[in-house]
mmCIF file with all atom_site columns, C-alpha atoms in Angstrom:
data_model
loop_
_atom_site.group_PDB
_atom_site.id
_atom_site.type_symbol
_atom_site.label_atom_id
_atom_site.label_alt_id
_atom_site.label_comp_id
_atom_site.label_asym_id
_atom_site.label_entity_id
_atom_site.label_seq_id
_atom_site.pdbx_PDB_ins_code
_atom_site.Cartn_x
_atom_site.Cartn_y
_atom_site.Cartn_z
_atom_site.occupancy
_atom_site.B_iso_or_equiv
_atom_site.pdbx_formal_charge
_atom_site.auth_seq_id
_atom_site.auth_comp_id
_atom_site.auth_asym_id
_atom_site.auth_atom_id
_atom_site.pdbx_PDB_model_num
ATOM 1   C CA . PHE Q 1 1   ? -5.590  1.055   -8.578  1.00 0.00 ? 1   PHE Q CA 1
ATOM 2   C CA . PHE Q 1 2   ? -6.805  -1.377  -11.172 1.00 0.00 ? 2   PHE Q CA 1
ATOM 3   C CA . SER Q 1 3   ? -6.604  -5.138  -11.291 1.00 0.00 ? 3   SER Q CA 1
ATOM 4   C CA . ILE Q 1 4   ? -6.696  -6.041  -14.987 1.00 0.00 ? 4   ILE Q CA 1
ATOM 5   C CA . LEU Q 1 5   ? -7.272  -9.320  -16.804 1.00 0.00 ? 5   LEU Q CA 1
ATOM 6   C CA . SER Q 1 6   ? -5.843  -9.697  -20.296 1.00 0.00 ? 6   SER Q CA 1
ATOM 7   C CA . ASN Q 1 7   ? -8.122  -10.911 -23.075 1.00 0.00 ? 7   ASN Q CA 1
ATOM 8   C CA . SER Q 1 8   ? -5.998  -13.517 -24.857 1.00 0.00 ? 8   SER Q CA 1
ATOM 9   C CA . THR Q 1 9   ? -8.276  -13.541 -27.897 1.00 0.00 ? 9   THR Q CA 1
ATOM 10  C CA . THR Q 1 10  ? -8.298  -9.859  -28.761 1.00 0.00 ? 10  THR Q CA 1
ATOM 11  C CA . GLY Q 1 11  ? -5.187  -8.744  -26.931 1.00 0.00 ? 11  GLY Q CA 1
ATOM 12  C CA . CYS Q 1 12  ? -7.240  -6.083  -25.132 1.00 0.00 ? 12  CYS Q CA 1
ATOM 13  C CA . CYS Q 1 13  ? -7.032  -5.366  -21.458 1.00 0.00 ? 13  CYS Q CA 1
ATOM 14  C CA . LEU Q 1 14  ? -10.364 -5.612  -19.659 1.00 0.00 ? 14  LEU Q CA 1
ATOM 15  C CA . SER Q 1 15  ? -10.800 -4.194  -16.168 1.00 0.00 ? 15  SER Q CA 1
ATOM 16  C CA . ASN Q 1 16  ? -12.078 -7.007  -13.996 1.00 0.00 ? 16  ASN Q CA 1
ATOM 17  C CA . GLN Q 1 17  ? -11.892 -5.327  -10.589 1.00 0.00 ? 17  GLN Q CA 1
ATOM 18  C CA . ILE Q 1 18  ? -11.606 -1.648  -9.739  1.00 0.00 ? 18  ILE Q CA 1
ATOM 19  C CA . VAL Q 1 19  ? -10.676 -0.273  -6.326  1.00 0.00 ? 19  VAL Q CA 1
ATOM 20  C CA . PHE Q 1 20  ? -10.591 3.378   -5.289  1.00 0.00 ? 20  PHE Q CA 1
ATOM 21  C CA . MET Q 1 21  ? -7.830  3.549   -2.689  1.00 0.00 ? 21  MET Q CA 1
ATOM 22  C CA . GLY Q 1 22  ? -4.318  4.762   -1.956  1.00 0.00 ? 22  GLY Q CA 1
ATOM 23  C CA . MET Q 1 23  ? -2.768  8.104   -1.039  1.00 0.00 ? 23  MET Q CA 1
ATOM 24  C CA . GLY Q 1 24  ? -5.693  10.470  -0.659  1.00 0.00 ? 24  GLY Q CA 1
ATOM 25  C CA . ASP Q 1 25  ? -9.084  9.342   0.581   1.00 0.00 ? 25  ASP Q CA 1
ATOM 26  C CA . ALA Q 1 26  ? -12.125 8.827   -1.629  1.00 0.00 ? 26  ALA Q CA 1
ATOM 27  C CA . ALA Q 1 27  ? -14.182 10.761  0.909   1.00 0.00 ? 27  ALA Q CA 1
ATOM 28  C CA . ASP Q 1 28  ? -12.156 13.874  0.075   1.00 0.00 ? 28  ASP Q CA 1
ATOM 29  C CA . ASN Q 1 29  ? -13.391 13.777  -3.521  1.00 0.00 ? 29  ASN Q CA 1
ATOM 30  C CA . ILE Q 1 30  ? -16.835 12.204  -3.223  1.00 0.00 ? 30  ILE Q CA 1
ATOM 31  C CA . ASP Q 1 31  ? -18.536 13.914  -6.159  1.00 0.00 ? 31  ASP Q CA 1
ATOM 32  C CA . SER Q 1 32  ? -15.860 12.888  -8.668  1.00 0.00 ? 32  SER Q CA 1
ATOM 33  C CA . VAL Q 1 33  ? -15.655 9.355   -7.291  1.00 0.00 ? 33  VAL Q CA 1
ATOM 34  C CA . LYS Q 1 34  ? -19.423 8.923   -7.577  1.00 0.00 ? 34  LYS Q CA 1
ATOM 35  C CA . LYS Q 1 35  ? -19.402 10.247  -11.156 1.00 0.00 ? 35  LYS Q CA 1
ATOM 36  C CA . ALA Q 1 36  ? -16.630 7.794   -12.058 1.00 0.00 ? 36  ALA Q CA 1
ATOM 37  C CA . VAL Q 1 37  ? -18.591 4.894   -10.566 1.00 0.00 ? 37  VAL Q CA 1
ATOM 38  C CA . ASP Q 1 38  ? -21.705 5.968   -12.474 1.00 0.00 ? 38  ASP Q CA 1
ATOM 39  C CA . VAL Q 1 39  ? -19.771 5.805   -15.743 1.00 0.00 ? 39  VAL Q CA 1
ATOM 40  C CA . MET Q 1 40  ? -18.211 2.443   -14.891 1.00 0.00 ? 40  MET Q CA 1
ATOM 41  C CA . THR Q 1 41  ? -21.568 0.860   -14.060 1.00 0.00 ? 41  THR Q CA 1
ATOM 42  C CA . ASP Q 1 42  ? -23.472 2.468   -16.942 1.00 0.00 ? 42  ASP Q CA 1
ATOM 43  C CA . ARG Q 1 43  ? -24.448 -0.255  -19.420 1.00 0.00 ? 43  ARG Q CA 1
ATOM 44  C CA . SER Q 1 44  ? -23.859 2.122   -22.317 1.00 0.00 ? 44  SER Q CA 1
ATOM 45  C CA . CYS Q 1 45  ? -20.284 2.704   -21.101 1.00 0.00 ? 45  CYS Q CA 1
ATOM 46  C CA . PHE Q 1 46  ? -18.279 0.042   -19.228 1.00 0.00 ? 46  PHE Q CA 1
ATOM 47  C CA . GLY Q 1 47  ? -21.237 -1.880  -17.809 1.00 0.00 ? 47  GLY Q CA 1
ATOM 48  C CA . LEU Q 1 48  ? -19.381 -3.167  -14.747 1.00 0.00 ? 48  LEU Q CA 1
ATOM 49  C CA . ALA Q 1 49  ? -21.355 -4.821  -11.958 1.00 0.00 ? 49  ALA Q CA 1
ATOM 50  C CA . PRO Q 1 50  ? -21.351 -2.858  -8.670  1.00 0.00 ? 50  PRO Q CA 1
ATOM 51  C CA . SER Q 1 51  ? -19.788 -5.893  -7.002  1.00 0.00 ? 51  SER Q CA 1
ATOM 52  C CA . LYS Q 1 52  ? -16.705 -5.355  -9.178  1.00 0.00 ? 52  LYS Q CA 1
ATOM 53  C CA . ILE Q 1 53  ? -16.088 -1.851  -7.856  1.00 0.00 ? 53  ILE Q CA 1
ATOM 54  C CA . THR Q 1 54  ? -14.860 -1.108  -4.337  1.00 0.00 ? 54  THR Q CA 1
ATOM 55  C CA . ILE Q 1 55  ? -14.466 2.273   -2.664  1.00 0.00 ? 55  ILE Q CA 1
ATOM 56  C CA . SER Q 1 56  ? -12.008 2.178   0.217   1.00 0.00 ? 56  SER Q CA 1
ATOM 57  C CA . THR Q 1 57  ? -12.012 4.883   2.875   1.00 0.00 ? 57  THR Q CA 1
ATOM 58  C CA . VAL Q 1 58  ? -10.333 5.507   6.195   1.00 0.00 ? 58  VAL Q CA 1
ATOM 59  C CA . GLY Q 1 59  ? -13.666 6.829   7.440   1.00 0.00 ? 59  GLY Q CA 1
ATOM 60  C CA . PRO Q 1 60  ? -12.782 10.451  8.221   1.00 0.00 ? 60  PRO Q CA 1
ATOM 61  C CA . SER Q 1 61  ? -16.272 11.067  9.619   1.00 0.00 ? 61  SER Q CA 1
ATOM 62  C CA . PRO Q 1 62  ? -19.587 9.263   10.148  1.00 0.00 ? 62  PRO Q CA 1
ATOM 63  C CA . GLU Q 1 63  ? -21.078 11.376  7.366   1.00 0.00 ? 63  GLU Q CA 1
ATOM 64  C CA . ALA Q 1 64  ? -18.429 10.191  4.912   1.00 0.00 ? 64  ALA Q CA 1
ATOM 65  C CA . PHE Q 1 65  ? -19.927 6.700   4.936   1.00 0.00 ? 65  PHE Q CA 1
ATOM 66  C CA . ARG Q 1 66  ? -23.363 8.119   4.151   1.00 0.00 ? 66  ARG Q CA 1
ATOM 67  C CA . ASP Q 1 67  ? -22.024 10.073  1.189   1.00 0.00 ? 67  ASP Q CA 1
ATOM 68  C CA . LEU Q 1 68  ? -19.903 7.226   -0.188  1.00 0.00 ? 68  LEU Q CA 1
ATOM 69  C CA . ALA Q 1 69  ? -22.810 4.794   0.196   1.00 0.00 ? 69  ALA Q CA 1
ATOM 70  C CA . LYS Q 1 70  ? -24.617 6.739   -2.532  1.00 0.00 ? 70  LYS Q CA 1
ATOM 71  C CA . ALA Q 1 71  ? -22.157 5.297   -5.069  1.00 0.00 ? 71  ALA Q CA 1
ATOM 72  C CA . ASN Q 1 72  ? -23.208 2.029   -6.713  1.00 0.00 ? 72  ASN Q CA 1
ATOM 73  C CA . SER Q 1 73  ? -20.302 -0.023  -5.359  1.00 0.00 ? 73  SER Q CA 1
ATOM 74  C CA . VAL Q 1 74  ? -18.919 -2.074  -2.479  1.00 0.00 ? 74  VAL Q CA 1
ATOM 75  C CA . LEU Q 1 75  ? -17.710 -0.144  0.577   1.00 0.00 ? 75  LEU Q CA 1
ATOM 76  C CA . ALA Q 1 76  ? -14.413 -0.902  2.316   1.00 0.00 ? 76  ALA Q CA 1
ATOM 77  C CA . TRP Q 1 77  ? -13.274 0.651   5.576   1.00 0.00 ? 77  TRP Q CA 1
ATOM 78  C CA . SER Q 1 78  ? -9.605  0.839   6.553   1.00 0.00 ? 78  SER Q CA 1
ATOM 79  C CA . VAL Q 1 79  ? -10.087 0.060   10.233  1.00 0.00 ? 79  VAL Q CA 1
ATOM 80  C CA . HIS Q 1 80  ? -6.675  -1.265  11.395  1.00 0.00 ? 80  HIS Q CA 1
ATOM 81  C CA . ALA Q 1 81  ? -7.756  -1.425  15.061  1.00 0.00 ? 81  ALA Q CA 1
ATOM 82  C CA . ALA Q 1 82  ? -11.024 -1.468  16.985  1.00 0.00 ? 82  ALA Q CA 1
ATOM 83  C CA . ARG Q 1 83  ? -9.677  0.128   20.171  1.00 0.00 ? 83  ARG Q CA 1
ATOM 84  C CA . ASP Q 1 84  ? -9.801  3.925   20.140  1.00 0.00 ? 84  ASP Q CA 1
ATOM 85  C CA . GLU Q 1 85  ? -6.384  4.500   21.701  1.00 0.00 ? 85  GLU Q CA 1
ATOM 86  C CA . LEU Q 1 86  ? -4.627  2.183   19.260  1.00 0.00 ? 86  LEU Q CA 1
ATOM 87  C CA . ARG Q 1 87  ? -6.512  3.367   16.191  1.00 0.00 ? 87  ARG Q CA 1
ATOM 88  C CA . LYS Q 1 88  ? -5.665  6.976   17.026  1.00 0.00 ? 88  LYS Q CA 1
ATOM 89  C CA . LYS Q 1 89  ? -2.018  5.954   17.005  1.00 0.00 ? 89  LYS Q CA 1
ATOM 90  C CA . LEU Q 1 90  ? -2.348  4.206   13.652  1.00 0.00 ? 90  LEU Q CA 1
ATOM 91  C CA . VAL Q 1 91  ? -4.707  6.780   12.100  1.00 0.00 ? 91  VAL Q CA 1
ATOM 92  C CA . PRO Q 1 92  ? -3.675  10.065  13.765  1.00 0.00 ? 92  PRO Q CA 1
ATOM 93  C CA . THR Q 1 93  ? -6.045  12.113  11.587  1.00 0.00 ? 93  THR Q CA 1
ATOM 94  C CA . THR Q 1 94  ? -9.117  10.464  13.106  1.00 0.00 ? 94  THR Q CA 1
ATOM 95  C CA . LYS Q 1 95  ? -11.408 12.815  15.037  1.00 0.00 ? 95  LYS Q CA 1
ATOM 96  C CA . TYR Q 1 96  ? -14.151 10.366  16.009  1.00 0.00 ? 96  TYR Q CA 1
ATOM 97  C CA . THR Q 1 97  ? -14.450 7.353   18.263  1.00 0.00 ? 97  THR Q CA 1
ATOM 98  C CA . MET Q 1 98  ? -14.876 3.911   16.749  1.00 0.00 ? 98  MET Q CA 1
ATOM 99  C CA . ASP Q 1 99  ? -18.427 3.770   18.107  1.00 0.00 ? 99  ASP Q CA 1
ATOM 100 C CA . GLU Q 1 100 ? -19.280 7.018   16.324  1.00 0.00 ? 100 GLU Q CA 1
ATOM 101 C CA . LEU Q 1 101 ? -17.771 5.802   13.071  1.00 0.00 ? 101 LEU Q CA 1
ATOM 102 C CA . ARG Q 1 102 ? -19.420 2.403   13.406  1.00 0.00 ? 102 ARG Q CA 1
ATOM 103 C CA . HIS Q 1 103 ? -22.829 4.008   13.824  1.00 0.00 ? 103 HIS Q CA 1
ATOM 104 C CA . GLY Q 1 104 ? -22.135 6.135   10.747  1.00 0.00 ? 104 GLY Q CA 1
ATOM 105 C CA . LEU Q 1 105 ? -21.299 3.033   8.723   1.00 0.00 ? 105 LEU Q CA 1
ATOM 106 C CA . VAL Q 1 106 ? -24.320 1.126   10.012  1.00 0.00 ? 106 VAL Q CA 1
ATOM 107 C CA . ASN Q 1 107 ? -26.696 3.961   9.126   1.00 0.00 ? 107 ASN Q CA 1
ATOM 108 C CA . ALA Q 1 108 ? -25.149 4.216   5.664   1.00 0.00 ? 108 ALA Q CA 1
ATOM 109 C CA . LEU Q 1 109 ? -25.575 0.481   5.066   1.00 0.00 ? 109 LEU Q CA 1
ATOM 110 C CA . LEU Q 1 110 ? -29.173 0.508   6.323   1.00 0.00 ? 110 LEU Q CA 1
ATOM 111 C CA . GLY Q 1 111 ? -29.914 3.190   3.760   1.00 0.00 ? 111 GLY Q CA 1
ATOM 112 C CA . ARG Q 1 112 ? -28.813 0.907   0.919   1.00 0.00 ? 112 ARG Q CA 1
ATOM 113 C CA . SER Q 1 113 ? -30.774 -1.819  -0.827  1.00 0.00 ? 113 SER Q CA 1
ATOM 114 C CA . LYS Q 1 114 ? -30.088 -5.312  0.512   1.00 0.00 ? 114 LYS Q CA 1
ATOM 115 C CA . ARG Q 1 115 ? -28.252 -6.028  -2.743  1.00 0.00 ? 115 ARG Q CA 1
ATOM 116 C CA . LEU Q 1 116 ? -25.598 -3.498  -1.749  1.00 0.00 ? 116 LEU Q CA 1
ATOM 117 C CA . ARG Q 1 117 ? -25.432 -4.289  1.956   1.00 0.00 ? 117 ARG Q CA 1
ATOM 118 C CA . ASN Q 1 118 ? -21.895 -5.570  1.897   1.00 0.00 ? 118 ASN Q CA 1
ATOM 119 C CA . VAL Q 1 119 ? -18.753 -4.162  3.441   1.00 0.00 ? 119 VAL Q CA 1
ATOM 120 C CA . MET Q 1 120 ? -15.095 -5.041  3.777   1.00 0.00 ? 120 MET Q CA 1
ATOM 121 C CA . LEU Q 1 121 ? -13.074 -4.151  6.864   1.00 0.00 ? 121 LEU Q CA 1
ATOM 122 C CA . GLU Q 1 122 ? -9.393  -3.719  6.031   1.00 0.00 ? 122 GLU Q CA 1
ATOM 123 C CA . VAL Q 1 123 ? -6.794  -4.336  8.716   1.00 0.00 ? 123 VAL Q CA 1
ATOM 124 C CA . THR Q 1 124 ? -3.107  -3.712  8.066   1.00 0.00 ? 124 THR Q CA 1
ATOM 125 C CA . LEU Q 1 125 ? -1.235  -5.866  10.576  1.00 0.00 ? 125 LEU Q CA 1
ATOM 126 C CA . MET Q 1 126 ? 2.072   -4.715  12.081  1.00 0.00 ? 126 MET Q CA 1
ATOM 127 C CA . ASP Q 1 127 ? 4.405   -6.770  14.215  1.00 0.00 ? 127 ASP Q CA 1
ATOM 128 C CA . GLY Q 1 128 ? 3.854   -6.260  17.933  1.00 0.00 ? 128 GLY Q CA 1
ATOM 129 C CA . ILE Q 1 129 ? 1.436   -3.369  17.418  1.00 0.00 ? 129 ILE Q CA 1
ATOM 130 C CA . ASN Q 1 130 ? -1.972  -4.635  16.317  1.00 0.00 ? 130 ASN Q CA 1
ATOM 131 C CA . ASP Q 1 131 ? -1.413  -8.319  15.534  1.00 0.00 ? 131 ASP Q CA 1
ATOM 132 C CA . GLY Q 1 132 ? -2.013  -9.757  19.010  1.00 0.00 ? 132 GLY Q CA 1
ATOM 133 C CA . ILE Q 1 133 ? -4.756  -11.917 20.490  1.00 0.00 ? 133 ILE Q CA 1
ATOM 134 C CA . ARG Q 1 134 ? -6.358  -8.936  22.232  1.00 0.00 ? 134 ARG Q CA 1
ATOM 135 C CA . GLU Q 1 135 ? -6.566  -6.958  18.987  1.00 0.00 ? 135 GLU Q CA 1
ATOM 136 C CA . ALA Q 1 136 ? -8.027  -9.933  17.101  1.00 0.00 ? 136 ALA Q CA 1
ATOM 137 C CA . GLU Q 1 137 ? -10.725 -10.469 19.725  1.00 0.00 ? 137 GLU Q CA 1
ATOM 138 C CA . GLU Q 1 138 ? -11.559 -6.762  19.751  1.00 0.00 ? 138 GLU Q CA 1
ATOM 139 C CA . MET Q 1 139 ? -11.840 -6.769  15.968  1.00 0.00 ? 139 MET Q CA 1
ATOM 140 C CA . ALA Q 1 140 ? -14.142 -9.793  16.042  1.00 0.00 ? 140 ALA Q CA 1
ATOM 141 C CA . GLU Q 1 141 ? -16.407 -8.112  18.595  1.00 0.00 ? 141 GLU Q CA 1
ATOM 142 C CA . PHE Q 1 142 ? -16.409 -4.872  16.587  1.00 0.00 ? 142 PHE Q CA 1
ATOM 143 C CA . ALA Q 1 143 ? -17.313 -6.657  13.343  1.00 0.00 ? 143 ALA Q CA 1
ATOM 144 C CA . GLN Q 1 144 ? -20.059 -8.660  15.043  1.00 0.00 ? 144 GLN Q CA 1
ATOM 145 C CA . LYS Q 1 145 ? -21.719 -5.462  16.278  1.00 0.00 ? 145 LYS Q CA 1
ATOM 146 C CA . ILE Q 1 146 ? -21.943 -4.234  12.685  1.00 0.00 ? 146 ILE Q CA 1
ATOM 147 C CA . ILE Q 1 147 ? -23.361 -7.570  11.518  1.00 0.00 ? 147 ILE Q CA 1
ATOM 148 C CA . ASP Q 1 148 ? -25.963 -7.559  14.300  1.00 0.00 ? 148 ASP Q CA 1
ATOM 149 C CA . ASP Q 1 149 ? -27.101 -4.030  13.436  1.00 0.00 ? 149 ASP Q CA 1
ATOM 150 C CA . VAL Q 1 150 ? -27.528 -4.486  9.668   1.00 0.00 ? 150 VAL Q CA 1
ATOM 151 C CA . ASN Q 1 151 ? -30.043 -7.039  8.449   1.00 0.00 ? 151 ASN Q CA 1
ATOM 152 C CA . GLY Q 1 152 ? -28.776 -9.048  5.481   1.00 0.00 ? 152 GLY Q CA 1
ATOM 153 C CA . LEU Q 1 153 ? -25.245 -7.688  5.720   1.00 0.00 ? 153 LEU Q CA 1
ATOM 154 C CA . LYS Q 1 154 ? -22.350 -9.478  4.029   1.00 0.00 ? 154 LYS Q CA 1
ATOM 155 C CA . LEU Q 1 155 ? -19.188 -8.552  5.927   1.00 0.00 ? 155 LEU Q CA 1
ATOM 156 C CA . MET Q 1 156 ? -15.657 -9.770  5.431   1.00 0.00 ? 156 MET Q CA 1
ATOM 157 C CA . ILE Q 1 157 ? -12.316 -8.775  6.900   1.00 0.00 ? 157 ILE Q CA 1
ATOM 158 C CA . ASN Q 1 158 ? -9.236  -8.390  4.734   1.00 0.00 ? 158 ASN Q CA 1
ATOM 159 C CA . LEU Q 1 159 ? -5.977  -8.786  6.671   1.00 0.00 ? 159 LEU Q CA 1
ATOM 160 C CA . ILE Q 1 160 ? -3.086  -6.971  5.015   1.00 0.00 ? 160 ILE Q CA 1
ATOM 161 C CA . PRO Q 1 161 ? 0.495   -7.712  6.105   1.00 0.00 ? 161 PRO Q CA 1
ATOM 162 C CA . PHE Q 1 162 ? 2.400   -4.457  6.492   1.00 0.00 ? 162 PHE Q CA 1
ATOM 163 C CA . ASN Q 1 163 ? 4.929   -3.820  3.750   1.00 0.00 ? 163 ASN Q CA 1
ATOM 164 C CA . ASP Q 1 164 ? 8.297   -2.469  4.883   1.00 0.00 ? 164 ASP Q CA 1
ATOM 165 C CA . ILE Q 1 165 ? 8.938   1.209   4.117   1.00 0.00 ? 165 ILE Q CA 1
ATOM 166 C CA . GLY Q 1 166 ? 12.110  1.588   6.150   1.00 0.00 ? 166 GLY Q CA 1
ATOM 167 C CA . TYR Q 1 167 ? 10.681  2.577   9.554   1.00 0.00 ? 167 TYR Q CA 1
ATOM 168 C CA . GLU Q 1 168 ? 12.038  0.551   12.444  1.00 0.00 ? 168 GLU Q CA 1
ATOM 169 C CA . GLN Q 1 169 ? 8.908   0.884   14.588  1.00 0.00 ? 169 GLN Q CA 1
ATOM 170 C CA . TYR Q 1 170 ? 6.653   -0.658  11.924  1.00 0.00 ? 170 TYR Q CA 1
ATOM 171 C CA . LYS Q 1 171 ? 7.457   -4.125  10.649  1.00 0.00 ? 171 LYS Q CA 1
ATOM 172 C CA . ARG Q 1 172 ? 5.716   -6.927  8.819   1.00 0.00 ? 172 ARG Q CA 1
ATOM 173 C CA . PRO Q 1 173 ? 3.935   -9.309  11.222  1.00 0.00 ? 173 PRO Q CA 1
ATOM 174 C CA . LYS Q 1 174 ? 5.162   -12.850 11.691  1.00 0.00 ? 174 LYS Q CA 1
ATOM 175 C CA . GLU Q 1 175 ? 3.338   -15.465 9.635   1.00 0.00 ? 175 GLU Q CA 1
ATOM 176 C CA . GLU Q 1 176 ? 2.194   -17.303 12.766  1.00 0.00 ? 176 GLU Q CA 1
ATOM 177 C CA . ASN Q 1 177 ? 0.694   -14.101 14.196  1.00 0.00 ? 177 ASN Q CA 1
ATOM 178 C CA . MET Q 1 178 ? -1.245  -13.417 10.997  1.00 0.00 ? 178 MET Q CA 1
ATOM 179 C CA . ALA Q 1 179 ? -2.515  -16.999 10.975  1.00 0.00 ? 179 ALA Q CA 1
ATOM 180 C CA . ARG Q 1 180 ? -3.535  -16.755 14.644  1.00 0.00 ? 180 ARG Q CA 1
ATOM 181 C CA . PHE Q 1 181 ? -5.306  -13.445 14.055  1.00 0.00 ? 181 PHE Q CA 1
ATOM 182 C CA . GLN Q 1 182 ? -7.246  -14.921 11.144  1.00 0.00 ? 182 GLN Q CA 1
ATOM 183 C CA . SER Q 1 183 ? -8.061  -18.069 13.101  1.00 0.00 ? 183 SER Q CA 1
ATOM 184 C CA . ILE Q 1 184 ? -9.550  -16.094 16.012  1.00 0.00 ? 184 ILE Q CA 1
ATOM 185 C CA . LEU Q 1 185 ? -11.821 -14.178 13.646  1.00 0.00 ? 185 LEU Q CA 1
ATOM 186 C CA . VAL Q 1 186 ? -12.885 -17.264 11.699  1.00 0.00 ? 186 VAL Q CA 1
ATOM 187 C CA . GLU Q 1 187 ? -13.619 -19.186 14.886  1.00 0.00 ? 187 GLU Q CA 1
ATOM 188 C CA . LYS Q 1 188 ? -15.996 -16.390 15.891  1.00 0.00 ? 188 LYS Q CA 1
ATOM 189 C CA . GLY Q 1 189 ? -17.820 -16.698 12.578  1.00 0.00 ? 189 GLY Q CA 1
ATOM 190 C CA . ILE Q 1 190 ? -16.239 -13.708 10.792  1.00 0.00 ? 190 ILE Q CA 1
ATOM 191 C CA . LYS Q 1 191 ? -15.276 -14.362 7.182   1.00 0.00 ? 191 LYS Q CA 1
ATOM 192 C CA . THR Q 1 192 ? -11.597 -13.384 6.997   1.00 0.00 ? 192 THR Q CA 1
ATOM 193 C CA . TYR Q 1 193 ? -8.922  -13.494 4.317   1.00 0.00 ? 193 TYR Q CA 1
ATOM 194 C CA . VAL Q 1 194 ? -5.231  -12.596 4.180   1.00 0.00 ? 194 VAL Q CA 1
ATOM 195 C CA . ARG Q 1 195 ? -4.301  -10.437 1.216   1.00 0.00 ? 195 ARG Q CA 1
ATOM 196 C CA . THR Q 1 196 ? -1.581  -11.822 -1.026  1.00 0.00 ? 196 THR Q CA 1
ATOM 197 C CA . THR Q 1 197 ? 1.258   -9.321  -1.282  1.00 0.00 ? 197 THR Q CA 1
ATOM 198 C CA . ARG Q 1 198 ? 2.524   -8.473  -4.754  1.00 0.00 ? 198 ARG Q CA 1
ATOM 199 C CA . GLY Q 1 199 ? 5.314   -6.140  -5.809  1.00 0.00 ? 199 GLY Q CA 1
ATOM 200 C CA . ASP Q 1 200 ? 7.127   -5.938  -2.453  1.00 0.00 ? 200 ASP Q CA 1
ATOM 201 C CA . ASP Q 1 201 ? 10.333  -7.232  -4.061  1.00 0.00 ? 201 ASP Q CA 1
ATOM 202 C CA . GLU Q 1 202 ? 10.390  -4.041  -6.157  1.00 0.00 ? 202 GLU Q CA 1
ATOM 203 C CA . SER Q 1 203 ? 9.145   -1.740  -3.379  1.00 0.00 ? 203 SER Q CA 1
ATOM 204 C CA . ALA Q 1 204 ? 5.912   -1.394  -5.352  1.00 0.00 ? 204 ALA Q CA 1
ATOM 205 C CA . ALA Q 1 205 ? 3.494   -3.116  -2.999  1.00 0.00 ? 205 ALA Q CA 1
ATOM 206 C CA . CYS Q 1 206 ? 0.657   -1.453  -1.094  1.00 0.00 ? 206 CYS Q CA 1
ATOM 207 C CA . GLY Q 1 207 ? 1.992   1.429   0.982   1.00 0.00 ? 207 GLY Q CA 1
ATOM 208 C CA . GLN Q 1 208 ? 5.434   1.379   -0.614  1.00 0.00 ? 208 GLN Q CA 1
ATOM 209 C CA . LEU Q 1 209 ? 4.807   3.847   -3.437  1.00 0.00 ? 209 LEU Q CA 1
ATOM 210 C CA . ALA Q 1 210 ? 6.671   6.694   -1.773  1.00 0.00 ? 210 ALA Q CA 1
ATOM 211 C CA . THR Q 1 211 ? 10.136  8.143   -2.064  1.00 0.00 ? 211 THR Q CA 1
ATOM 212 C CA . LYS Q 1 212 ? 12.759  6.593   0.187   1.00 0.00 ? 212 LYS Q CA 1
ATOM 213 C CA . ARG Q 1 213 ? 14.928  9.709   0.313   1.00 0.00 ? 213 ARG Q CA 1
ATOM 214 C CA . ARG Q 1 214 ? 13.498  12.610  2.262   1.00 0.00 ? 214 ARG Q CA 1
ATOM 215 C CA . ARG Q 1 215 ? 13.795  16.098  0.872   1.00 0.00 ? 215 ARG Q CA 1
ATOM 216 C CA . PRO Q 1 216 ? 16.282  18.317  2.724   1.00 0.00 ? 216 PRO Q CA 1
#
């Protein structure tokens, strides 16, 4: 996915922010992703700053963080929940505990220069599932452990309101619950933002790019 700014003088479209994310994980295609990042940051090509490129991963294994950390970019981890039981429900493909994955991320970050010791934790909030006080406090504790283990780390949490895809069990969280979740994290010193949703009126927002009609 690309966020593009239009150059009003030349009429050209200049990529301002690039994010590797979506259906299919970057960790499943590490070599190609790294090559793409190398081209984007090469001064003789696009010359983008590493801070303008983000690689998002669900964290399929501790080793995946190590491999992705070799790319000259910002790392983002789709966490969604800090409690093993709940995360397994939300990310059924996961084979590792959150402690194991956290250690993998920490080791990957420690292997980077301090200039690239930054990470974003992504949390998609769903009504009545992972948007409660308990989940917010667990997320704050989880994030703080990462901060404590990595000297010079810049960590932020990106809260993403779930976009409706027609499943009754998963619904967009209430505004007051999102605000409370963010407030708990901020009060504990964790930099936290709520992502602005775009395209949901056309079923084109994050997570909605799928067919509504199932194949027979």
